[in-house]
Coordinates of C-alpha atoms and ligand atoms in Angstrom, one line a residue:
X4 CA -38.0 34.8 -34.1
X5 CA -38.4 31.1 -33.2
X6 CA -36.0 28.6 -34.8
X7 CA -36.9 25.1 -36.0
X8 CA -36.0 23.7 -32.6
X9 CA -38.4 26.0 -30.8
X10 CA -35.7 28.3 -29.4
X11 CA -36.5 32.0 -29.2
X12 CA -33.8 34.0 -30.8
X13 CA -33.5 37.3 -28.9
X14 CA -29.8 37.9 -28.8
X15 CA -27.5 39.3 -31.5
X16 CA -23.8 39.5 -31.2
X17 CA -22.3 42.0 -33.6
X18 CA -18.6 42.0 -34.6
X19 CA -17.7 45.5 -35.8
X20 CA -14.2 44.9 -36.8
X21 CA -11.8 41.9 -37.4
X22 CA -8.9 44.0 -36.2
X23 CA -7.3 44.1 -32.8
X24 CA -4.5 45.8 -31.0
X25 CA -3.5 42.5 -29.2
X26 CA -2.7 39.0 -30.6
X27 CA -3.9 36.7 -27.8
X28 CA -2.2 33.3 -28.5
X29 CA -5.5 31.3 -28.4
X30 CA -7.3 33.7 -30.7
X31 CA -5.0 35.0 -33.5
X32 CA -1.8 34.2 -35.3
X33 CA 0.9 36.8 -34.8
X34 CA 1.0 37.8 -38.5
X35 CA -2.8 38.1 -39.1
X36 CA -3.9 39.7 -42.3
X37 CA -7.0 41.9 -41.9
X38 CA -9.8 42.8 -44.2
X39 CA -9.8 45.9 -46.5
X40 CA -12.1 48.6 -45.2
X41 CA -14.5 48.3 -48.1
X42 CA -15.4 44.8 -47.1
X43 CA -16.6 46.0 -43.7
X44 CA -20.1 47.1 -43.2
X45 CA -20.2 50.8 -42.5
X46 CA -21.5 52.0 -39.1
X47 CA -24.7 53.0 -40.9
X48 CA -25.1 49.6 -42.4
X49 CA -24.5 48.0 -39.1
X50 CA -27.1 50.2 -37.4
X51 CA -29.7 49.5 -40.1
X52 CA -29.2 45.7 -39.8
X53 CA -29.4 45.9 -36.0
X54 CA -32.6 47.9 -36.3
X55 CA -34.1 45.2 -38.4
X56 CA -33.2 42.6 -35.8
X57 CA -34.7 44.7 -33.1
X58 CA -38.0 45.1 -35.0
X59 CA -38.1 41.3 -35.2
X60 CA -37.7 40.8 -31.5
X61 CA -34.0 41.0 -30.7
X62 CA -33.8 42.4 -27.1
X63 CA -30.1 42.1 -26.5
X64 CA -27.2 43.3 -28.5
X65 CA -23.6 42.7 -27.8
X66 CA -20.9 44.6 -29.7
X67 CA -17.7 42.7 -30.1
X68 CA -14.9 42.0 -32.6
X69 CA -11.8 41.8 -33.0
X70 CA -11.5 44.6 -30.6
X71 CA -14.6 46.7 -31.0
X72 CA -13.2 49.8 -29.4
X73 CA -10.4 50.2 -32.0
X74 CA -13.0 50.8 -34.8
X75 CA -12.9 54.4 -35.7
X76 CA -16.0 56.4 -34.6
X77 CA -17.5 53.2 -33.0
X78 CA -19.1 55.4 -30.2
X79 CA -21.4 56.8 -32.9
X80 CA -22.8 53.3 -33.3
X81 CA -23.2 52.9 -29.5
X82 CA -25.0 56.2 -29.4
X83 CA -27.4 55.2 -32.2
X84 CA -28.1 51.8 -30.8
X85 CA -28.3 53.1 -27.2
X86 CA -31.1 55.4 -28.3
X87 CA -33.2 52.3 -29.1
X88 CA -33.0 51.0 -25.5
X89 CA -36.6 50.9 -24.2
X90 CA -38.0 50.7 -27.7
X91 CA -37.7 47.0 -28.2
X92 CA -34.1 46.8 -27.3
X93 CA -33.5 45.9 -23.6
X94 CA -29.8 45.7 -23.3
X95 CA -26.7 46.9 -25.1
X96 CA -23.4 45.5 -24.0
X97 CA -19.8 45.1 -25.2
X98 CA -17.0 42.6 -25.0
X99 CA -13.6 44.3 -25.0
X100 CA -10.0 43.7 -24.2
X101 CA -10.1 47.0 -22.2
X102 CA -7.1 48.7 -23.8
X103 CA -9.3 51.6 -25.0
X104 CA -11.7 51.7 -22.1
X105 CA -10.1 54.5 -20.3
X106 CA -11.0 56.7 -23.2
X107 CA -14.5 55.4 -23.8
X108 CA -16.0 54.2 -20.5
X109 CA -17.9 57.5 -19.8
X110 CA -19.3 57.6 -23.3
X111 CA -20.3 53.9 -23.1
X112 CA -22.2 54.5 -19.9
X113 CA -23.8 57.6 -21.4
X114 CA -25.1 55.6 -24.4
X115 CA -27.0 53.3 -22.1
X116 CA -24.5 50.4 -21.6
X117 CA -24.8 49.1 -18.1
X118 CA -22.6 45.9 -18.1
X119 CA -19.4 45.1 -20.0
X120 CA -17.2 42.1 -20.3
X121 CA -13.5 42.7 -20.2
X122 CA -11.1 39.9 -21.2
X123 CA -8.2 39.5 -18.8
X124 CA -6.5 36.1 -18.6
X125 CA -3.9 36.8 -16.0
X126 CA -2.9 39.4 -13.3
X127 CA 0.8 38.9 -13.9
X128 CA 2.3 41.6 -16.2
X129 CA 4.9 39.5 -17.9
X130 CA 2.5 36.7 -18.5
X131 CA -0.1 39.2 -19.8
X132 CA 2.5 40.3 -22.4
X133 CA 3.2 36.7 -23.4
X134 CA -0.4 35.7 -23.7
X135 CA -1.3 38.8 -25.8
X136 CA 2.0 38.7 -27.6
X137 CA 2.7 42.4 -26.9
X138 CA 0.0 43.9 -24.6
X139 CA 0.7 46.0 -21.4
X140 CA -1.5 45.0 -18.5
X141 CA -1.5 48.5 -17.0
X142 CA -3.5 49.7 -20.1
X143 CA -6.2 47.1 -19.6
X144 CA -6.3 47.6 -15.8
X145 CA -6.7 51.3 -16.2
X146 CA -9.5 50.6 -18.6
X147 CA -11.2 48.3 -16.1
X148 CA -11.1 50.8 -13.3
X149 CA -12.3 53.6 -15.6
X150 CA -15.3 51.4 -16.4
X151 CA -16.0 50.8 -12.7
X152 CA -15.7 54.5 -12.0
X153 CA -18.2 55.2 -14.8
X154 CA -20.7 53.0 -13.0
X155 CA -20.5 50.0 -15.4
X156 CA -20.8 46.5 -14.0
X157 CA -17.7 44.6 -15.0
X158 CA -17.4 40.9 -15.7
X159 CA -13.9 39.6 -16.2
X160 CA -13.6 36.9 -18.9
X161 CA -10.5 34.6 -18.7
X162 CA -9.7 31.8 -21.1
X163 CA -8.3 28.9 -19.1
X164 CA -5.1 27.5 -20.6
X165 CA -3.3 24.4 -19.5
X166 CA 0.2 25.2 -18.1
X167 CA -0.3 28.9 -18.8
X168 CA -2.6 30.6 -16.3
X169 CA -4.1 27.6 -14.5
X170 CA -2.2 28.4 -11.3
X171 CA -3.9 31.9 -11.1
X172 CA -7.6 31.3 -10.8
X173 CA -7.6 31.4 -6.9
X174 CA -5.8 34.8 -7.1
X175 CA -8.1 36.1 -9.8
X176 CA -11.2 35.1 -7.9
X177 CA -10.0 36.9 -4.9
X178 CA -9.0 40.0 -6.9
X179 CA -12.4 40.1 -8.6
X180 CA -14.1 39.7 -5.2
X181 CA -12.1 42.6 -3.8
X182 CA -13.1 44.9 -6.7
X183 CA -16.7 43.8 -7.1
X184 CA -16.4 42.0 -10.4
X185 CA -17.8 38.7 -11.5
X186 CA -15.4 36.3 -13.1
X187 CA -16.1 34.0 -16.0
X188 CA -13.8 31.2 -17.1
X189 CA -13.9 30.0 -20.7
X190 CA -12.6 26.7 -22.2
X191 CA -10.5 27.2 -25.3
X192 CA -12.4 26.5 -28.5
X193 CA -10.7 25.2 -31.7
X194 CA -11.4 28.2 -33.9
X195 CA -9.1 29.5 -36.6
X196 CA -5.4 28.8 -37.4
X197 CA -3.3 30.3 -34.6
X198 CA 0.1 28.8 -35.6
X199 CA 0.3 26.6 -32.5
X200 CA -1.0 23.3 -31.1
X201 CA -4.5 23.6 -29.5
X202 CA -4.6 20.2 -27.9
X203 CA -1.7 21.4 -25.7
X204 CA -3.8 24.3 -24.5
X205 CA -7.1 22.7 -23.6
X206 CA -7.9 22.6 -19.9
X207 CA -11.4 21.1 -18.9
X208 CA -13.1 23.5 -16.5
X209 CA -14.5 20.6 -14.5
X210 CA -10.9 20.2 -13.2
X211 CA -10.6 23.9 -12.5
X212 CA -13.9 23.9 -10.6
X213 CA -12.9 21.0 -8.5
X214 CA -9.6 22.7 -7.6
X215 CA -11.4 26.0 -6.7
X216 CA -13.7 24.2 -4.4
X217 CA -10.8 23.4 -2.1
X218 CA -10.5 27.1 -1.2
X219 CA -13.9 28.6 -2.1
X220 CA -17.5 27.8 -1.3
X221 CA -19.3 27.7 -4.7
X222 CA -23.0 27.6 -4.3
X223 CA -25.4 26.6 -7.0
X224 CA -27.5 29.5 -8.4
X225 CA -30.2 29.9 -11.1
X226 CA -28.5 33.1 -12.2
X227 CA -28.2 33.3 -16.0
X228 CA -27.2 36.2 -18.3
X229 CA -28.9 34.7 -21.3
X230 CA -25.6 33.1 -22.2
X231 CA -24.1 29.6 -22.0
X232 CA -22.2 30.2 -18.7
X233 CA -23.1 28.2 -15.6
X234 CA -22.8 30.4 -12.6
X235 CA -22.1 29.8 -8.9
X236 CA -22.2 32.3 -6.0
X237 CA -18.9 32.5 -4.2
X238 CA -19.8 32.7 -0.5
X239 CA -16.5 34.3 0.6
X240 CA -16.6 37.2 -1.9
X241 CA -20.3 37.7 -2.5
X242 CA -19.6 37.7 -6.3
X243 CA -20.2 35.1 -8.9
X244 CA -18.1 32.8 -10.9
X245 CA -19.2 31.4 -14.3
X246 CA -17.9 28.6 -16.4
X247 CA -18.3 28.4 -20.2
X248 CA -17.7 24.8 -21.2
X249 CA -18.3 24.3 -24.9
X250 CA -16.0 21.3 -25.1
X251 CA -17.2 19.3 -22.1
X252 CA -20.8 20.3 -21.9
X253 CA -23.2 20.9 -24.8
X254 CA -25.0 24.2 -24.2
X255 CA -26.8 24.3 -27.5
X256 CA -30.2 23.3 -26.3
X257 CA -30.8 26.7 -24.7
X258 CA -29.1 28.8 -27.4
X259 CA -30.9 32.1 -28.0
X260 CA -28.3 33.9 -30.2
X261 CA -27.0 34.5 -33.7
X262 CA -23.8 36.3 -34.7
X263 CA -23.2 38.9 -37.3
X264 CA -19.7 39.4 -38.6
X265 CA -18.2 42.8 -39.5
X266 CA -18.7 41.9 -43.2
X267 CA -22.4 41.4 -42.8
X268 CA -22.4 37.6 -42.7
X269 CA -24.8 36.1 -40.2
X270 CA -23.7 32.9 -38.6
X271 CA -26.6 31.0 -37.0
X272 CA -24.1 28.9 -34.9
X273 CA -20.6 29.7 -33.6
X274 CA -19.5 26.1 -34.4
X275 CA -21.1 25.6 -37.9
X276 CA -20.3 27.0 -41.4
X277 CA -23.8 27.8 -42.7
X278 CA -24.3 31.5 -43.0
X279 CA -26.4 34.3 -44.7
X280 CA -24.9 37.2 -46.5
X281 CA -26.4 40.6 -45.7
X282 CA -23.8 42.9 -47.2
X283 CA -24.8 42.0 -50.7
X284 CA -28.5 42.6 -49.8
X285 CA -27.7 45.9 -48.1
X286 CA -25.6 47.2 -51.0
X287 CA -28.2 46.1 -53.6
X288 CA -30.6 48.6 -51.9
X289 CA -32.8 46.1 -50.1
X290 CA -35.9 47.5 -48.4
X291 CA -36.5 47.0 -44.7
X292 CA -39.1 44.4 -45.5
X293 CA -36.6 42.4 -47.6
X294 CA -34.0 42.6 -44.9
X295 CA -36.5 41.3 -42.3
X296 CA -37.5 38.5 -44.7
X297 CA -33.9 37.5 -45.2
X298 CA -33.3 37.4 -41.4
X299 CA -36.4 35.2 -40.8
X300 CA -35.2 32.9 -43.6
X301 CA -31.7 32.6 -41.9
X302 CA -33.2 31.9 -38.5
X303 CA -35.2 29.1 -40.0
X304 CA -31.9 27.4 -40.9
X305 CA -30.4 27.7 -37.4
X306 CA -28.8 24.3 -36.7
X307 CA -29.4 22.2 -33.7
X308 CA -25.9 22.6 -32.3
X309 CA -22.1 22.7 -32.8
X310 CA -19.7 19.8 -33.0
X311 CA -16.4 21.1 -31.7
X312 CA -13.8 18.4 -31.8
X313 CA -10.1 19.0 -32.3
X314 CA -8.8 17.1 -35.2
X315 CA -5.8 15.6 -33.4
X316 CA -4.3 13.8 -36.4
X317 CA -4.1 16.9 -38.6
X318 CA -4.1 19.5 -35.8
X319 CA -6.7 21.5 -37.7
X320 CA -9.2 23.7 -36.0
X321 CA -12.8 22.4 -36.0
X322 CA -13.9 25.8 -37.4
X323 CA -11.6 27.5 -39.9
X324 CA -12.6 31.1 -39.1
X325 CA -11.1 32.8 -36.1
X326 CA -13.2 33.8 -33.1
X327 CA -12.3 37.4 -33.9
X328 CA -14.1 37.0 -37.3
X329 CA -17.3 35.6 -35.9
X330 CA -17.2 37.7 -32.8
X331 CA -16.5 35.9 -29.5
Ligands
SAM419 N1 -11.3 41.7 -28.3 C1 -12.4 41.5 -27.4 C2 -12.0 40.7 -26.2 O1 -10.9 40.1 -26.2 O2 -12.7 40.7 -25.2 C3 -13.6 40.9 -28.0 C4 -13.5 39.8 -29.0 S1 -12.8 38.3 -28.3 C5 -12.7 37.3 -29.8 C6 -14.1 37.7 -27.3 C7 -13.8 36.6 -26.4 O3 -13.5 35.5 -27.1 C8 -12.6 36.9 -25.4 O4 -13.0 36.8 -24.1 C9 -11.6 35.9 -25.8 O5 -10.9 35.6 -24.7 C10 -12.4 34.8 -26.3 N2 -11.7 33.9 -27.3 C11 -11.0 34.2 -28.4 N3 -10.5 33.1 -29.0 C12 -11.0 32.0 -28.2 C13 -10.9 30.6 -28.3 N4 -10.2 30.1 -29.3 N5 -11.4 29.9 -27.4 C14 -12.2 30.4 -26.4 N6 -12.3 31.8 -26.2 C15 -11.8 32.6 -27.1
SF4_420 FE1 -7.9 40.6 -29.7 FE2 -9.9 39.8 -28.2 FE3 -8.7 38.1 -29.9 FE4 -7.3 38.9 -27.8 S1 -9.2 37.7 -27.7 S2 -6.6 38.8 -29.9 S3 -8.1 40.9 -27.5 S4 -9.9 39.8 -30.4

């Protein structure tokens, strides 16, 4: 699949639920209303659609959400997709908040998952509870160490928030080094109404990087994971640190991905509204050939890039849907 700008589309991110057991302040409002179950694609529908993408050249799948591991029977989907590794699919991964990992780490590894991303924005228990509105850090830490014990490579994702966790990145880099994890910092993106002011939260990672350089030797590297992060080797720990900077740096020119929501809507760009509806097609009994044709038609509409700007006057998000809907 090649889009109109010559980019090869090989990566599909799949949100399997809009629900979550946490309410991170940058991601969701406290009183979120979630979709009725009938609106979600069934696990079988998700698998069928992923299979069509794999036939068309998708080599990497990431399962996300909401919190993917709270979806009932989701390990069945991992099992089914994992069996396609080596038959077109090269990599199956997951992004999770880690709360359910202690239960699922072994099964994830058994299904062929090798690397996972776990979101952890702070190492301070009280701050963790504030940032997630009610989470307990022990649960996520237990999950992270269960994943490590199961042989999964762990990357920690942390959203950088001004005045919230910006004093912790040195400690987090050291902690990740100690346990053999890479760390990836993410700038907040203006997605979805979160009942708070986003301009207050935004912290440019260029500032964070300059501060980290006072303590750590960050060496340029060509390392890429097929994503928008720019990575550096941390000489002191032997691990890497990545920076995802959608607000300060436009990463669209190398974009290789599209995103499927849990309701079967395909977004060709995280920051744009245009989409394609696959649920209607699936439920109308579309053949595999019709599904593939619809996927190709959607890829042909992939836009050049996003245009994230915070509307300061109205304090409206640039994109009305939440990250948990599109799948972060
Ligand atoms: N629940 C899982 C988790 O937290 O890892 C997967 C879904 S979550 C939406 C995926 C990633 O998006 C997380 O790393 C989260 O921190 C990030 N995220 C959510 N809202 C964001 C926002 N407004 N700006 C930047 N990153 C965001
Ligand atoms: Fe849930 Fe992940 Fe959003 Fe936090 S970032 S509220 S864990 S979906």
